[in-house]
Structures are given as C-alpha cells and as structure tokens.
Amino acid sequence: MPLSRPMAYSRVQRHIQTVAILWIVWAAWSVIGWLIALPFVAGAFGGWGVWGHGHHGYYTFGPGFPFPHMMWVPGFITVLVFGRSLLAFITGISLLRRAPWARTLAIVAAFLTLIKPLTGTVLSIYTLWVLLPAPAGQEYEQIAVP
C-alpha cells in the first residue's frame, strides 16, 4: 500500500503567520524605541532652556535653547512614529485574520517601511519575498477568509 504524501504548503501558507507576527512586533519595537528616545529629543528641541533651577524658573539661555523655533519637532515625530506603528499593527492583525485586503496592505506597508534602516528593511524584504510574486496573490486568495 503506497504511503500518502504529506500536504504540500505554499510559500505564503508557510510564512504568512510569521510575517504577521513580525509586523506586530515591529510596531511595538518602534513605539518602545521612540518612547526611549523621546525625552532626549524633547530636551534637545526645547526642554534644556532652563539650566538654573534655583533662579526661580528664569531661562538662562531662553526657551527652546538650542533650537528655539523647532519645539514642534518632537510632537511631529511622535505622530509619525505612532502612525507608522499603527499601520504596522493593523497590517499584522489583518494578515493573522487572513483579510482579503491584507496582502495589498502588507505590500504597501512594506514599501513604506523599506527605507527604515535595518529592522524595517529586513521586514520589508521578507514581506515582499512572501507576498509580492504573482503566484503569491493566487495562494493568498485561497487562504483568505471573506
């Protein structure tokens, strides 16, 4: 009696869960990294103006020293980081749930994240390797949950 062959999984089926989890982890990694850097960036762009705490709050060098006209930069970067992390988190969750539109979102997110040094670039290349080829689109449609 011949032995039955094990079911062959496609590249998308083998890697989709890993890609999804990595997007979620990368989103958390981005937020944690920014929260660690934020006090230093905020200090450089406006929080170091008060050097003499014993001088009743008078500014020794003026508010916003050394960049008095750029105190908006930390808030702007925070919005960008949280927006990028939200996109990555939604990408990971949608891939885990096998949403029909998740492949497209993952490809767009991968291209947007491609220029983020090291971790973003590696994650983007891996995502594009799994999801970008034309056969991957057909494979994903087979496993997608409507």
Coordinates of N, CA, C and O in Angstrom, one line a residue:
M1 N 0.8 -1.2 0.0 CA 0.0 0.0 0.0 C 0.9 1.2 0.0 O 1.8 1.4 0.9
P2 N 0.7 2.1 -1.0 CA 1.5 3.3 -1.0 C 1.2 4.3 0.1 O 0.1 4.4 0.6
L3 N 2.2 4.9 0.6 CA 2.0 5.9 1.6 C 1.5 7.2 1.0 O 1.9 7.6 -0.1
S4 N 0.6 7.8 1.8 CA 0.1 9.1 1.3 C 1.1 10.2 1.5 O 1.9 10.2 2.5
R5 N 1.2 11.1 0.6 CA 2.1 12.2 0.7 C 1.6 13.3 1.6 O 0.4 13.5 1.6
P6 N 2.5 13.9 2.4 CA 2.0 15.0 3.2 C 1.5 16.1 2.4 O 2.0 16.3 1.2
M7 N 0.6 16.9 2.9 CA 0.0 18.0 2.2 C 1.1 19.1 2.0 O 1.8 19.5 2.9
A8 N 1.3 19.5 0.7 CA 2.3 20.5 0.4 C 1.7 21.9 0.7 O 0.6 22.2 0.2
Y9 N 2.5 22.7 1.4 CA 2.1 24.0 1.7 C 2.8 25.0 0.8 O 4.0 24.8 0.5
S10 N 2.2 26.0 0.4 CA 2.8 27.0 -0.4 C 3.7 27.9 0.4 O 3.6 27.9 1.7
R11 N 4.4 28.7 -0.2 CA 5.3 29.7 0.5 C 4.5 30.6 1.3 O 4.8 30.9 2.5
V12 N 3.4 31.1 0.8 CA 2.5 32.0 1.5 C 2.0 31.3 2.8 O 2.0 31.9 3.9
Q13 N 1.5 30.1 2.7 CA 0.9 29.4 3.8 C 2.0 29.1 4.9 O 1.7 29.2 6.1
R14 N 3.2 28.9 4.5 CA 4.3 28.6 5.4 C 4.8 29.8 6.1 O 5.2 29.8 7.3
H15 N 4.7 31.0 5.5 CA 5.3 32.2 6.1 C 4.3 33.3 6.5 O 4.8 34.3 7.1
I16 N 3.0 33.2 6.2 CA 2.1 34.3 6.5 C 2.0 34.6 8.0 O 1.9 35.8 8.4
Q17 N 1.9 33.6 8.8 CA 1.8 33.8 10.3 C 3.1 34.5 10.8 O 3.0 35.4 11.6
T18 N 4.2 34.1 10.3 CA 5.5 34.7 10.8 C 5.6 36.1 10.4 O 5.9 37.0 11.2
V19 N 5.2 36.4 9.1 CA 5.2 37.8 8.6 C 4.2 38.6 9.5 O 4.6 39.8 9.9
A20 N 3.0 38.1 9.8 CA 2.1 38.9 10.6 C 2.6 39.2 12.0 O 2.5 40.3 12.5
I21 N 3.1 38.2 12.6 CA 3.7 38.4 14.0 C 4.8 39.4 14.0 O 5.0 40.2 14.9
L22 N 5.7 39.3 13.0 CA 6.8 40.2 12.9 C 6.3 41.7 12.7 O 7.0 42.6 13.2
W23 N 5.2 41.9 11.9 CA 4.7 43.2 11.8 C 4.2 43.8 13.1 O 4.4 44.9 13.5
I24 N 3.6 42.9 13.9 CA 3.1 43.4 15.2 C 4.2 43.7 16.2 O 4.3 44.7 16.9
V25 N 5.2 42.8 16.1 CA 6.4 43.0 17.0 C 7.2 44.3 16.6 O 7.6 45.0 17.4
W26 N 7.3 44.5 15.3 CA 8.0 45.7 14.8 C 7.2 47.0 15.2 O 7.8 48.0 15.5
A27 N 5.9 46.9 15.2 CA 5.1 48.1 15.6 C 5.4 48.4 17.1 O 5.7 49.5 17.4
A28 N 5.4 47.4 17.9 CA 5.7 47.6 19.3 C 7.2 48.1 19.5 O 7.5 48.9 20.3
W29 N 8.1 47.5 18.7 CA 9.5 47.9 18.8 C 9.7 49.3 18.4 O 10.5 50.1 19.1
S30 N 9.0 49.8 17.4 CA 9.1 51.2 17.0 C 8.6 52.1 18.1 O 9.2 53.2 18.4
V31 N 7.5 51.8 18.7 CA 6.9 52.7 19.8 C 7.8 52.7 21.0 O 8.1 53.7 21.5
I32 N 8.3 51.5 21.4 CA 9.2 51.5 22.6 C 10.5 52.2 22.3 O 11.0 53.0 23.1
G33 N 11.1 52.1 21.1 CA 12.3 52.8 20.8 C 12.1 54.3 20.8 O 12.9 55.0 21.3
W34 N 10.9 54.8 20.3 CA 10.7 56.2 20.3 C 10.4 56.7 21.7 O 10.9 57.8 22.1
L35 N 9.7 55.9 22.5 CA 9.5 56.4 23.9 C 10.8 56.5 24.7 O 10.9 57.3 25.6
I36 N 11.8 55.6 24.3 CA 13.1 55.8 25.0 C 13.8 57.0 24.5 O 14.5 57.7 25.3
A37 N 13.7 57.3 23.2 CA 14.4 58.4 22.6 C 13.7 59.8 22.9 O 14.4 60.8 22.9
L38 N 12.4 59.8 23.1 CA 11.6 61.0 23.2 C 12.2 62.0 24.3 O 12.2 63.2 24.0
P39 N 12.5 61.6 25.5 CA 13.0 62.6 26.4 C 14.2 63.3 26.0 O 14.4 64.5 26.2
F40 N 15.1 62.6 25.3 CA 16.3 63.2 24.8 C 16.1 64.2 23.7 O 16.6 65.3 23.6
V41 N 15.2 63.8 22.7 CA 14.8 64.6 21.6 C 14.1 65.8 22.1 O 14.3 67.0 21.6
A42 N 13.1 65.6 23.0 CA 12.4 66.8 23.5 C 13.3 67.7 24.3 O 13.1 68.9 24.2
G43 N 14.2 67.2 25.0 CA 15.2 68.1 25.7 C 16.0 68.9 24.7 O 16.3 70.1 24.9
A44 N 16.5 68.2 23.6 CA 17.3 68.9 22.7 C 16.5 70.0 21.9 O 17.1 71.0 21.5
F45 N 15.2 69.8 21.7 CA 14.4 70.7 21.0 C 13.5 71.6 21.8 O 12.4 72.0 21.5
G46 N 14.0 71.9 23.0 CA 13.2 72.9 23.8 C 13.2 72.7 25.3 O 12.8 73.6 26.0
G47 N 13.6 71.5 25.8 CA 13.5 71.3 27.2 C 14.7 71.7 28.0 O 14.7 71.6 29.2
W48 N 15.8 72.0 27.4 CA 17.0 72.3 28.1 C 17.2 73.8 28.2 O 18.3 74.3 28.5
G49 N 16.2 74.6 28.1 CA 16.3 76.1 28.2 C 16.5 76.5 29.6 O 17.1 77.6 29.9
V50 N 16.0 75.8 30.6 CA 16.1 76.2 32.0 C 17.3 75.4 32.6 O 17.2 74.2 32.9
W51 N 18.4 76.1 32.8 CA 19.6 75.5 33.4 C 19.6 75.7 34.8 O 20.0 74.9 35.6
G52 N 19.2 76.9 35.3 CA 19.4 77.2 36.7 C 18.0 77.0 37.4 O 17.2 77.9 37.3
H53 N 17.9 75.9 38.0 CA 16.6 75.6 38.7 C 16.5 76.5 40.0 O 15.4 76.7 40.4
G54 N 17.6 77.0 40.5 CA 17.5 77.8 41.7 C 17.2 79.3 41.3 O 17.2 80.1 42.2
H55 N 17.1 79.6 40.1 CA 16.8 81.0 39.7 C 15.4 81.3 39.5 O 15.0 82.1 38.6
H56 N 14.5 80.7 40.2 CA 13.1 80.9 40.2 C 12.5 80.8 38.8 O 11.6 81.5 38.4
G57 N 13.0 79.8 38.0 CA 12.4 79.5 36.7 C 12.8 80.4 35.6 O 12.2 80.4 34.5
Y58 N 13.8 81.3 35.8 CA 14.2 82.2 34.7 C 15.0 81.4 33.7 O 15.8 80.5 34.1
Y59 N 14.8 81.7 32.5 CA 15.5 81.0 31.4 C 16.9 81.6 31.3 O 17.1 82.8 31.1
T60 N 17.9 80.8 31.5 CA 19.3 81.2 31.3 C 19.6 81.5 29.9 O 20.2 82.5 29.6
F61 N 19.2 80.6 29.0 CA 19.5 80.8 27.6 C 18.3 81.1 26.7 O 18.4 81.2 25.5
G62 N 17.1 81.2 27.3 CA 15.9 81.4 26.6 C 15.1 80.1 26.4 O 15.7 79.0 26.4
P63 N 13.8 80.2 26.1 CA 13.1 79.0 25.9 C 13.4 78.3 24.6 O 13.6 79.0 23.6
G64 N 13.5 77.0 24.7 CA 13.8 76.3 23.5 C 15.3 76.2 23.1 O 15.6 75.8 22.0
F65 N 16.2 76.6 24.0 CA 17.6 76.5 23.7 C 18.0 75.1 23.4 O 17.6 74.2 24.1
P66 N 18.7 74.7 22.4 CA 19.4 75.5 21.4 C 18.6 75.7 20.1 O 19.1 76.3 19.2
F67 N 17.4 75.2 20.0 CA 16.6 75.3 18.8 C 15.3 76.0 19.1 O 14.2 75.3 19.2
P68 N 15.2 77.3 19.3 CA 14.0 77.9 19.8 C 12.8 77.9 18.9 O 11.7 78.0 19.3
H69 N 13.1 77.8 17.6 CA 12.0 77.8 16.7 C 11.6 76.4 16.2 O 10.8 76.2 15.3
M70 N 12.1 75.4 16.8 CA 11.8 74.0 16.4 C 11.2 73.1 17.5 O 11.4 71.9 17.6
M71 N 10.5 73.7 18.5 CA 10.0 73.0 19.6 C 8.8 72.1 19.2 O 8.4 71.2 19.9
W72 N 8.3 72.2 17.9 CA 7.3 71.3 17.4 C 7.8 70.0 16.9 O 7.0 69.1 16.7
V73 N 9.1 69.8 16.7 CA 9.6 68.6 16.1 C 9.4 67.4 16.9 O 8.9 66.4 16.3
P74 N 9.5 67.3 18.2 CA 9.3 66.1 18.9 C 7.8 65.6 18.8 O 7.5 64.4 18.6
G75 N 6.9 66.5 18.9 CA 5.5 66.2 18.7 C 5.2 65.6 17.3 O 4.4 64.7 17.1
F76 N 5.8 66.3 16.3 CA 5.6 65.8 14.9 C 6.2 64.4 14.7 O 5.5 63.6 14.0
I77 N 7.4 64.2 15.2 CA 8.0 62.9 15.1 C 7.1 61.8 15.8 O 7.0 60.7 15.4
T78 N 6.6 62.2 17.0 CA 5.8 61.3 17.7 C 4.5 60.8 16.9 O 4.2 59.7 16.9
V79 N 3.9 61.8 16.3 CA 2.7 61.5 15.4 C 3.1 60.5 14.3 O 2.4 59.6 14.0
L80 N 4.3 60.8 13.6 CA 4.8 59.9 12.6 C 5.1 58.5 13.1 O 4.7 57.5 12.4
V81 N 5.7 58.4 14.2 CA 6.1 57.1 14.7 C 4.8 56.3 15.1 O 4.7 55.1 14.8
F82 N 3.9 57.0 15.8 CA 2.7 56.3 16.2 C 1.8 55.9 15.0 O 1.2 54.9 14.9
G83 N 1.8 56.8 13.9 CA 1.1 56.5 12.7 C 1.7 55.3 12.0 O 0.9 54.4 11.5
R84 N 3.0 55.3 11.9 CA 3.7 54.1 11.2 C 3.5 52.8 12.0 O 3.2 51.8 11.4
S85 N 3.5 52.9 13.3 CA 3.3 51.8 14.2 C 1.9 51.2 14.1 O 1.6 50.0 14.1
L86 N 0.9 52.2 14.0 CA -0.5 51.8 13.8 C -0.7 51.0 12.5 O -1.4 50.0 12.4
L87 N -0.1 51.5 11.4 CA -0.1 50.9 10.1 C 0.5 49.5 10.2 O -0.1 48.5 9.7
A88 N 1.6 49.3 10.9 CA 2.3 48.0 11.0 C 1.4 47.1 11.9 O 1.3 45.9 11.5
F89 N 0.8 47.6 12.9 CA -0.1 46.7 13.8 C -1.3 46.3 13.0 O -1.7 45.1 13.1
I90 N -1.9 47.2 12.3 CA -3.1 46.8 11.5 C -2.7 45.8 10.4 O -3.5 44.8 10.1
T91 N -1.6 46.0 9.8 CA -1.1 45.0 8.8 C -0.9 43.6 9.4 O -1.4 42.6 8.9
G92 N -0.3 43.6 10.6 CA -0.1 42.3 11.3 C -1.4 41.6 11.7 O -1.6 40.4 11.4
I93 N -2.3 42.3 12.2 CA -3.6 41.8 12.7 C -4.4 41.3 11.4 O -5.0 40.2 11.5
S94 N -4.4 42.1 10.4 CA -5.2 41.7 9.2 C -4.6 40.5 8.5 O -5.3 39.7 8.0
L95 N -3.2 40.4 8.5 CA -2.6 39.1 8.0 C -3.0 37.9 8.8 O -3.2 36.8 8.3
L96 N -3.0 38.1 10.1 CA -3.3 37.0 11.0 C -4.8 36.5 10.8 O -5.1 35.3 10.9
R97 N -5.7 37.5 10.5 CA -7.1 37.2 10.3 C -7.4 36.8 8.9 O -8.5 36.5 8.6
R98 N -6.4 36.8 8.0 CA -6.5 36.4 6.6 C -7.5 37.3 5.9 O -8.3 36.8 5.1
A99 N -7.5 38.6 6.2 CA -8.4 39.5 5.5 C -8.1 39.5 4.0 O -6.9 39.5 3.6
P100 N -9.1 39.6 3.1 CA -8.8 39.6 1.7 C -7.9 40.8 1.2 O -7.2 40.7 0.3
W101 N -8.0 41.9 1.9 CA -7.2 43.1 1.6 C -5.9 43.2 2.3 O -5.1 44.1 2.0
A102 N -5.6 42.3 3.1 CA -4.4 42.3 3.9 C -3.1 42.2 3.1 O -2.1 42.8 3.4
R103 N -3.1 41.4 2.0 CA -1.9 41.3 1.2 C -1.6 42.6 0.6 O -0.4 43.0 0.6
T104 N -2.5 43.3 0.1 CA -2.3 44.6 -0.5 C -1.7 45.6 0.5 O -0.8 46.3 0.3
L105 N -2.4 45.6 1.7 CA -1.9 46.5 2.8 C -0.5 46.2 3.2 O 0.3 47.1 3.4
A106 N -0.2 44.9 3.3 CA 1.2 44.5 3.6 C 2.2 44.9 2.6 O 3.3 45.3 3.0
I107 N 1.9 44.8 1.3 CA 2.8 45.2 0.3 C 3.0 46.7 0.4 O 4.2 47.2 0.3
V108 N 2.0 47.5 0.5 CA 2.1 49.0 0.7 C 2.9 49.3 1.9 O 3.8 50.1 1.9
A109 N 2.6 48.7 3.0 CA 3.4 48.9 4.3 C 4.8 48.6 4.1 O 5.7 49.2 4.6
A110 N 5.1 47.5 3.4 CA 6.5 47.0 3.2 C 7.3 48.1 2.3 O 8.4 48.4 2.7
F111 N 6.6 48.6 1.3 CA 7.3 49.6 0.5 C 7.5 50.9 1.3 O 8.6 51.6 1.2
L112 N 6.6 51.3 2.2 CA 6.8 52.5 3.0 C 7.8 52.3 4.1 O 8.5 53.2 4.5
T113 N 8.0 51.0 4.5 CA 9.0 50.7 5.6 C 10.3 50.3 5.1 O 11.3 50.2 5.8
L114 N 10.5 50.2 3.8 CA 11.7 49.7 3.2 C 12.9 50.6 3.5 O 14.0 50.1 3.7
I115 N 12.7 51.9 3.7 CA 13.8 52.8 3.9 C 14.2 52.9 5.4 O 15.1 53.6 5.8
K116 N 13.4 52.3 6.3 CA 13.7 52.3 7.7 C 14.9 51.4 8.0 O 14.8 50.2 7.8
P117 N 16.0 51.9 8.4 CA 17.3 51.1 8.5 C 17.1 49.8 9.3 O 16.5 49.8 10.4
L118 N 17.7 48.9 8.9 CA 17.9 47.5 9.4 C 16.6 46.8 9.7 O 16.2 46.0 8.8
T119 N 16.0 47.0 10.8 CA 14.8 46.1 11.1 C 13.7 46.3 10.1 O 13.0 45.4 9.6
G120 N 13.4 47.6 9.7 CA 12.3 47.8 8.8 C 12.7 47.3 7.4 O 11.8 46.8 6.7
T121 N 13.9 47.4 7.0 CA 14.3 47.0 5.7 C 14.3 45.4 5.6 O 13.8 44.9 4.6
V122 N 14.7 44.8 6.6 CA 14.7 43.3 6.7 C 13.2 42.8 6.6 O 12.9 41.9 5.9
L123 N 12.4 43.4 7.5 CA 11.0 43.0 7.5 C 10.3 43.3 6.2 O 9.5 42.4 5.7
S124 N 10.6 44.4 5.5 CA 10.0 44.7 4.2 C 10.5 43.7 3.2 O 9.6 43.3 2.4
I125 N 11.7 43.4 3.1 CA 12.2 42.5 2.1 C 11.6 41.1 2.3 O 11.2 40.4 1.4
Y126 N 11.5 40.7 3.6 CA 10.8 39.4 3.9 C 9.4 39.4 3.4 O 8.9 38.4 2.8
T127 N 8.6 40.5 3.8 CA 7.2 40.6 3.4 C 7.1 40.6 1.9 O 6.2 39.9 1.4
L128 N 7.9 41.3 1.2 CA 7.8 41.3 -0.3 C 8.2 40.0 -0.9 O 7.6 39.6 -1.9
W129 N 9.1 39.3 -0.3 CA 9.5 38.0 -0.8 C 8.4 37.0 -0.7 O 8.1 36.2 -1.6
V130 N 7.6 37.1 0.4 CA 6.5 36.2 0.6 C 5.3 36.6 -0.2 O 4.6 35.7 -0.8
L131 N 4.9 37.9 -0.2 CA 3.6 38.3 -0.7 C 3.6 38.9 -2.1 O 2.5 39.1 -2.7
L132 N 4.7 39.4 -2.6 CA 4.7 40.2 -3.9 C 4.6 39.3 -5.2 O 3.9 39.8 -6.1
P133 N 5.2 38.2 -5.3 CA 5.1 37.5 -6.6 C 3.6 37.2 -7.0 O 2.8 37.0 -6.1
A134 N 3.4 37.1 -8.3 CA 2.1 36.9 -8.8 C 1.4 35.6 -8.3 O 0.3 35.6 -7.9
P135 N 2.2 34.5 -8.2 CA 1.6 33.3 -7.6 C 1.2 33.4 -6.2 O 0.2 32.8 -5.7
A136 N 1.9 34.3 -5.5 CA 1.5 34.6 -4.1 C 0.2 35.2 -3.9 O -0.6 34.9 -3.0
G137 N -0.2 36.0 -4.9 CA -1.6 36.6 -4.9 C -2.6 35.5 -5.0 O -3.7 35.5 -4.3
Q138 N -2.4 34.5 -5.9 CA -3.4 33.4 -6.0 C -3.4 32.5 -4.8 O -4.4 32.1 -4.3
E139 N -2.2 32.3 -4.2 CA -2.1 31.5 -3.0 C -2.8 32.2 -1.8 O -3.5 31.5 -1.0
Y140 N -2.6 33.5 -1.7 CA -3.3 34.2 -0.6 C -4.8 34.2 -0.8 O -5.5 34.1 0.2
E141 N -5.3 34.4 -2.0 CA -6.7 34.3 -2.2 C -7.3 33.0 -1.8 O -8.5 33.0 -1.3
Q142 N -6.6 31.9 -1.9 CA -7.1 30.6 -1.5 C -7.2 30.5 0.0 O -8.1 29.8 0.5
I143 N -6.3 31.2 0.8 CA -6.3 31.1 2.2 C -7.1 32.2 2.9 O -7.3 32.2 4.1
A144 N -7.4 33.3 2.1 CA -8.1 34.4 2.7 C -9.5 34.1 3.1 O -10.2 33.3 2.5
V145 N -9.9 34.7 4.2 CA -11.2 34.5 4.8 C -12.1 35.7 4.4 O -11.8 36.8 4.7
P146 N -13.2 35.4 3.6 CA -14.0 36.5 3.1 C -14.8 37.2 4.2 O -15.0 36.7 5.3

